[in-house]
Short mmCIF file of C-alpha atoms in Angstrom, two decimals:
data_model
loop_
_atom_site.label_atom_id
_atom_site.label_comp_id
_atom_site.label_asym_id
_atom_site.label_seq_id
_atom_site.Cartn_x
_atom_site.Cartn_y
_atom_site.Cartn_z
CA MET G 94 11.93 -0.71 -96.07
CA HIS G 95 11.43 3.03 -96.27
CA ALA G 96 7.98 4.08 -97.41
CA SER G 97 7.67 6.94 -99.84
CA GLY G 98 4.71 8.73 -101.24
CA PRO G 99 2.12 11.20 -100.01
CA VAL G 100 1.63 11.53 -96.25
CA ASP G 101 -1.47 12.46 -94.28
CA ARG G 102 -1.74 15.01 -91.46
CA GLU G 103 -0.36 12.44 -89.00
CA GLY G 104 2.77 11.92 -91.09
CA LEU G 105 1.63 8.47 -92.23
CA THR G 106 2.21 7.27 -95.76
CA VAL G 107 -1.00 7.27 -97.77
CA PRO G 108 -1.50 4.34 -100.14
CA SER G 109 -0.97 5.54 -103.70
CA GLN G 110 -2.00 4.28 -107.09
CA GLU G 111 1.46 2.74 -107.60
CA HIS G 112 0.94 0.19 -104.79
CA THR G 113 -0.34 -3.14 -106.01
CA GLY G 114 -1.66 -6.30 -104.41
CA GLU G 115 -0.23 -7.09 -101.01
CA GLU G 116 1.64 -3.76 -100.78
CA ALA G 117 -1.62 -1.85 -101.16
CA ASP G 118 -3.33 -4.14 -98.64
CA LEU G 119 -0.56 -3.59 -96.11
CA ALA G 120 -0.40 0.16 -96.71
CA GLY G 121 -4.16 0.40 -96.21
CA ALA G 122 -3.97 -1.78 -93.09
CA ASP G 123 -1.18 0.43 -91.74
CA ARG G 124 -3.30 3.53 -92.19
CA ILE G 125 -6.31 1.89 -90.51
CA GLY G 126 -4.15 0.52 -87.69
CA SER G 127 -2.56 3.91 -87.06
CA GLU G 128 -5.93 5.63 -86.96
CA LEU G 129 -7.29 2.97 -84.59
CA VAL G 130 -4.32 3.46 -82.25
CA ARG G 131 -4.92 7.22 -82.36
CA LEU G 132 -8.64 6.76 -81.63
CA ILE G 133 -7.97 4.37 -78.74
CA ARG G 134 -5.51 6.85 -77.21
CA LEU G 135 -8.05 9.66 -77.51
CA LEU G 136 -10.75 7.49 -75.93
CA GLU G 137 -8.46 6.45 -73.08
CA ARG G 138 -7.58 10.10 -72.45
CA ALA G 139 -11.28 11.05 -72.45
CA PHE G 140 -12.12 8.20 -70.03
CA ALA G 141 -9.24 9.18 -67.73
CA GLN G 142 -10.40 12.79 -67.74
CA TYR G 143 -13.96 11.69 -66.97
CA GLN G 144 -12.74 9.52 -64.07
CA ALA G 145 -10.74 12.47 -62.72
CA GLU G 146 -13.78 14.77 -62.90
CA TYR G 147 -16.15 12.13 -61.47
CA PRO G 148 -14.11 9.93 -59.10
CA ASP G 149 -17.22 7.97 -58.03
CA ALA G 150 -18.05 7.02 -61.63
CA VAL G 151 -18.24 3.33 -62.49
CA GLU G 152 -15.11 2.01 -64.22
CA ARG G 153 -15.46 1.37 -67.93
CA ALA G 154 -15.01 -2.43 -67.61
CA THR G 155 -17.59 -2.58 -64.83
CA TYR G 156 -20.04 -0.44 -66.80
CA LEU G 157 -19.73 -2.89 -69.71
CA LEU G 158 -21.38 -5.53 -67.47
CA LEU G 159 -24.36 -3.24 -66.95
CA VAL G 160 -24.56 -2.66 -70.71
CA HIS G 161 -24.75 -6.41 -71.32
CA LEU G 162 -27.42 -6.89 -68.66
CA VAL G 163 -29.55 -4.07 -70.06
CA ASN G 164 -29.16 -5.18 -73.68
CA ASP G 165 -29.26 -8.97 -73.20
CA GLY G 166 -31.40 -9.35 -70.10
CA PRO G 167 -30.73 -11.28 -66.90
CA ARG G 168 -28.00 -13.90 -66.97
CA ARG G 169 -25.76 -15.94 -64.75
CA SER G 170 -22.42 -14.53 -63.70
CA SER G 171 -20.55 -17.21 -65.66
CA ALA G 172 -22.42 -16.32 -68.86
CA LEU G 173 -21.71 -12.63 -68.26
CA ALA G 174 -18.00 -13.34 -67.75
CA GLU G 175 -17.95 -15.27 -71.02
CA ALA G 176 -19.80 -12.49 -72.86
CA VAL G 177 -17.22 -9.89 -71.82
CA HIS G 178 -14.23 -12.25 -72.14
CA SER G 179 -13.25 -11.76 -68.51
CA ASP G 180 -12.29 -13.87 -65.52
CA PRO G 181 -15.30 -14.96 -63.40
CA SER G 182 -13.66 -13.69 -60.20
CA THR G 183 -13.16 -10.25 -61.75
CA VAL G 184 -16.77 -10.17 -62.93
CA SER G 185 -17.92 -11.23 -59.46
CA ARG G 186 -16.06 -8.31 -57.87
CA GLN G 187 -17.38 -5.86 -60.47
CA ILE G 188 -20.95 -7.11 -60.07
CA GLY G 189 -20.64 -6.64 -56.31
CA HIS G 190 -19.84 -2.99 -56.96
CA LEU G 191 -22.84 -2.59 -59.30
CA VAL G 192 -25.11 -4.26 -56.70
CA ARG G 193 -23.87 -1.88 -53.97
CA LEU G 194 -24.66 1.06 -56.28
CA GLY G 195 -28.17 -0.29 -56.88
CA LEU G 196 -27.63 -0.72 -60.63
CA VAL G 197 -27.79 -4.53 -60.63
CA GLU G 198 -29.67 -7.04 -58.50
CA ARG G 199 -29.35 -10.74 -57.88
CA ARG G 200 -32.44 -12.88 -58.50
CA ALA G 201 -33.21 -16.56 -58.09
CA ASP G 202 -33.06 -18.38 -61.44
CA PRO G 203 -36.64 -19.54 -62.16
CA ASP G 204 -35.26 -22.62 -63.98
CA ASP G 205 -32.88 -23.59 -61.16
CA GLY G 206 -33.63 -22.24 -57.70
CA ARG G 207 -30.06 -22.94 -56.58
CA ALA G 208 -28.62 -20.57 -59.21
CA THR G 209 -28.63 -16.78 -59.28
CA LEU G 210 -29.35 -14.49 -62.19
CA LEU G 211 -27.99 -10.98 -62.44
CA ALA G 212 -30.34 -8.29 -63.73
CA ALA G 213 -30.20 -4.54 -64.28
CA THR G 214 -32.44 -2.63 -61.88
CA ASP G 215 -34.70 0.22 -62.97
CA GLU G 216 -31.95 2.59 -61.78
CA GLY G 217 -29.38 0.64 -63.79
CA ARG G 218 -31.50 0.95 -66.93
CA ARG G 219 -32.00 4.68 -66.24
CA VAL G 220 -28.23 5.22 -65.86
CA PHE G 221 -27.59 3.23 -69.04
CA GLU G 222 -30.16 5.24 -71.03
CA GLU G 223 -28.83 8.56 -69.74
CA ASN G 224 -25.24 7.62 -70.63
CA ARG G 225 -26.37 6.44 -74.05
CA ARG G 226 -28.26 9.71 -74.64
CA LEU G 227 -25.19 11.77 -73.68
CA ARG G 228 -22.90 9.63 -75.86
CA ASN G 229 -25.23 9.97 -78.84
CA GLN G 230 -25.51 13.75 -78.41
CA THR G 231 -21.71 14.06 -78.27
CA ILE G 232 -21.18 11.95 -81.39
CA ALA G 233 -23.95 13.78 -83.26
CA ALA G 234 -22.33 17.13 -82.40
CA MET G 235 -18.86 15.90 -83.46
CA ILE G 236 -20.03 14.82 -86.93
CA ALA G 237 -22.84 17.33 -87.48
CA HIS G 238 -20.84 18.91 -90.31
CA TRP G 239 -20.61 15.57 -92.15
CA SER G 240 -23.04 14.78 -94.92
CA PRO G 241 -25.83 12.34 -94.06
CA SER G 242 -24.33 9.80 -96.48
CA ASP G 243 -20.89 10.08 -94.79
CA ARG G 244 -22.48 9.54 -91.35
CA GLN G 245 -24.36 6.53 -92.70
CA GLN G 246 -21.24 5.14 -94.38
CA LEU G 247 -19.19 5.48 -91.18
CA GLY G 248 -21.83 3.54 -89.23
CA THR G 249 -21.98 0.84 -91.87
CA LEU G 250 -18.21 0.43 -92.23
CA LEU G 251 -17.58 0.60 -88.49
CA ALA G 252 -20.17 -2.12 -87.86
CA ARG G 253 -18.63 -4.23 -90.60
CA PHE G 254 -15.10 -3.74 -89.24
CA THR G 255 -16.18 -4.53 -85.67
CA THR G 256 -17.95 -7.71 -86.78
CA ASP G 257 -14.96 -8.83 -88.84
CA PHE G 258 -12.61 -8.06 -85.94
CA GLU G 259 -14.78 -10.07 -83.56
CA ASN G 260 -15.04 -12.99 -85.99
CA TYR G 261 -11.31 -12.96 -86.72
CA ARG G 262 -10.48 -12.94 -83.01
CA SER G 263 -12.92 -15.83 -82.43
CA ARG G 264 -11.33 -17.88 -85.21
CA SER G 265 -7.83 -17.08 -83.90
CA THR G 266 -8.82 -18.15 -80.38
CA GLU G 267 -10.39 -21.37 -81.65
CA ALA G 268 -7.22 -22.15 -83.63
CA GLY G 269 -5.19 -22.37 -80.43
CA PRO G 270 -2.77 -20.18 -78.47
CA GLY G 271 0.19 -20.62 -80.83
CA ASP G 272 -1.91 -20.01 -83.93
CA ALA G 273 -3.64 -17.01 -82.35
CA ALA G 274 -0.30 -15.45 -81.38
CA ALA G 275 1.00 -15.91 -84.92
CA ALA G 276 -2.18 -14.41 -86.38
CA ASP G 277 -1.99 -11.39 -84.06
CA ARG G 278 1.68 -10.44 -84.63
CA SER G 279 2.13 -6.94 -85.90
#
C-alpha cells in the first residue's frame, strides 16, 4: 500500500484529515515510531561519542544500576537484576565494576545476615547528581526556545507514553512468549 498525503521533514507521511479510524491510528503510530527510532539513533550516537571521548566512563547499562540504587535505595542483587530486566550474572559483573570504582558498596542485610545488600556510596550519589545536573542543563538548553506550556506538555506526554509502554510490555510478557511476540510484531 503506497501512502500519499503531506510529508514531514523526514519524508514521512503525515496523518491527514481524510484518514479515519484504524488508518489514522496506524498513520499516527507510524509517525511516532519513526520519531522514536530517530531519537534512539541520536541517543546511541551521543552515547558512543561520549564513550569515545571518555573511555573510562561507566557503560550506560552499568550506570542504570547506580541510578536504581540511588533512587530506590539498597537492594539485593537479584532484586536489582529484576528491576532492570537483566540476567543476574550480568548484573553481578556490572556491580563488581561499580564497586571497584567506589560508586557502590556491599553491605550485610540487616534482616538476613547471610544476604548482601548493594548500596550507592556517597561518591556514587555525587556522580549520579552531577550527571543528572548536566543532563538537565543540556535538555533545558535544547528546548529553551519552546514555550513553557510546550515543555510541560512534552513532559506530561512522555511520562504517559513511557508508562503505557512499560505496562504494555508487562502485559505482553505475562501473556507468554508466543503472545508477546505476536503483540510486538511490527
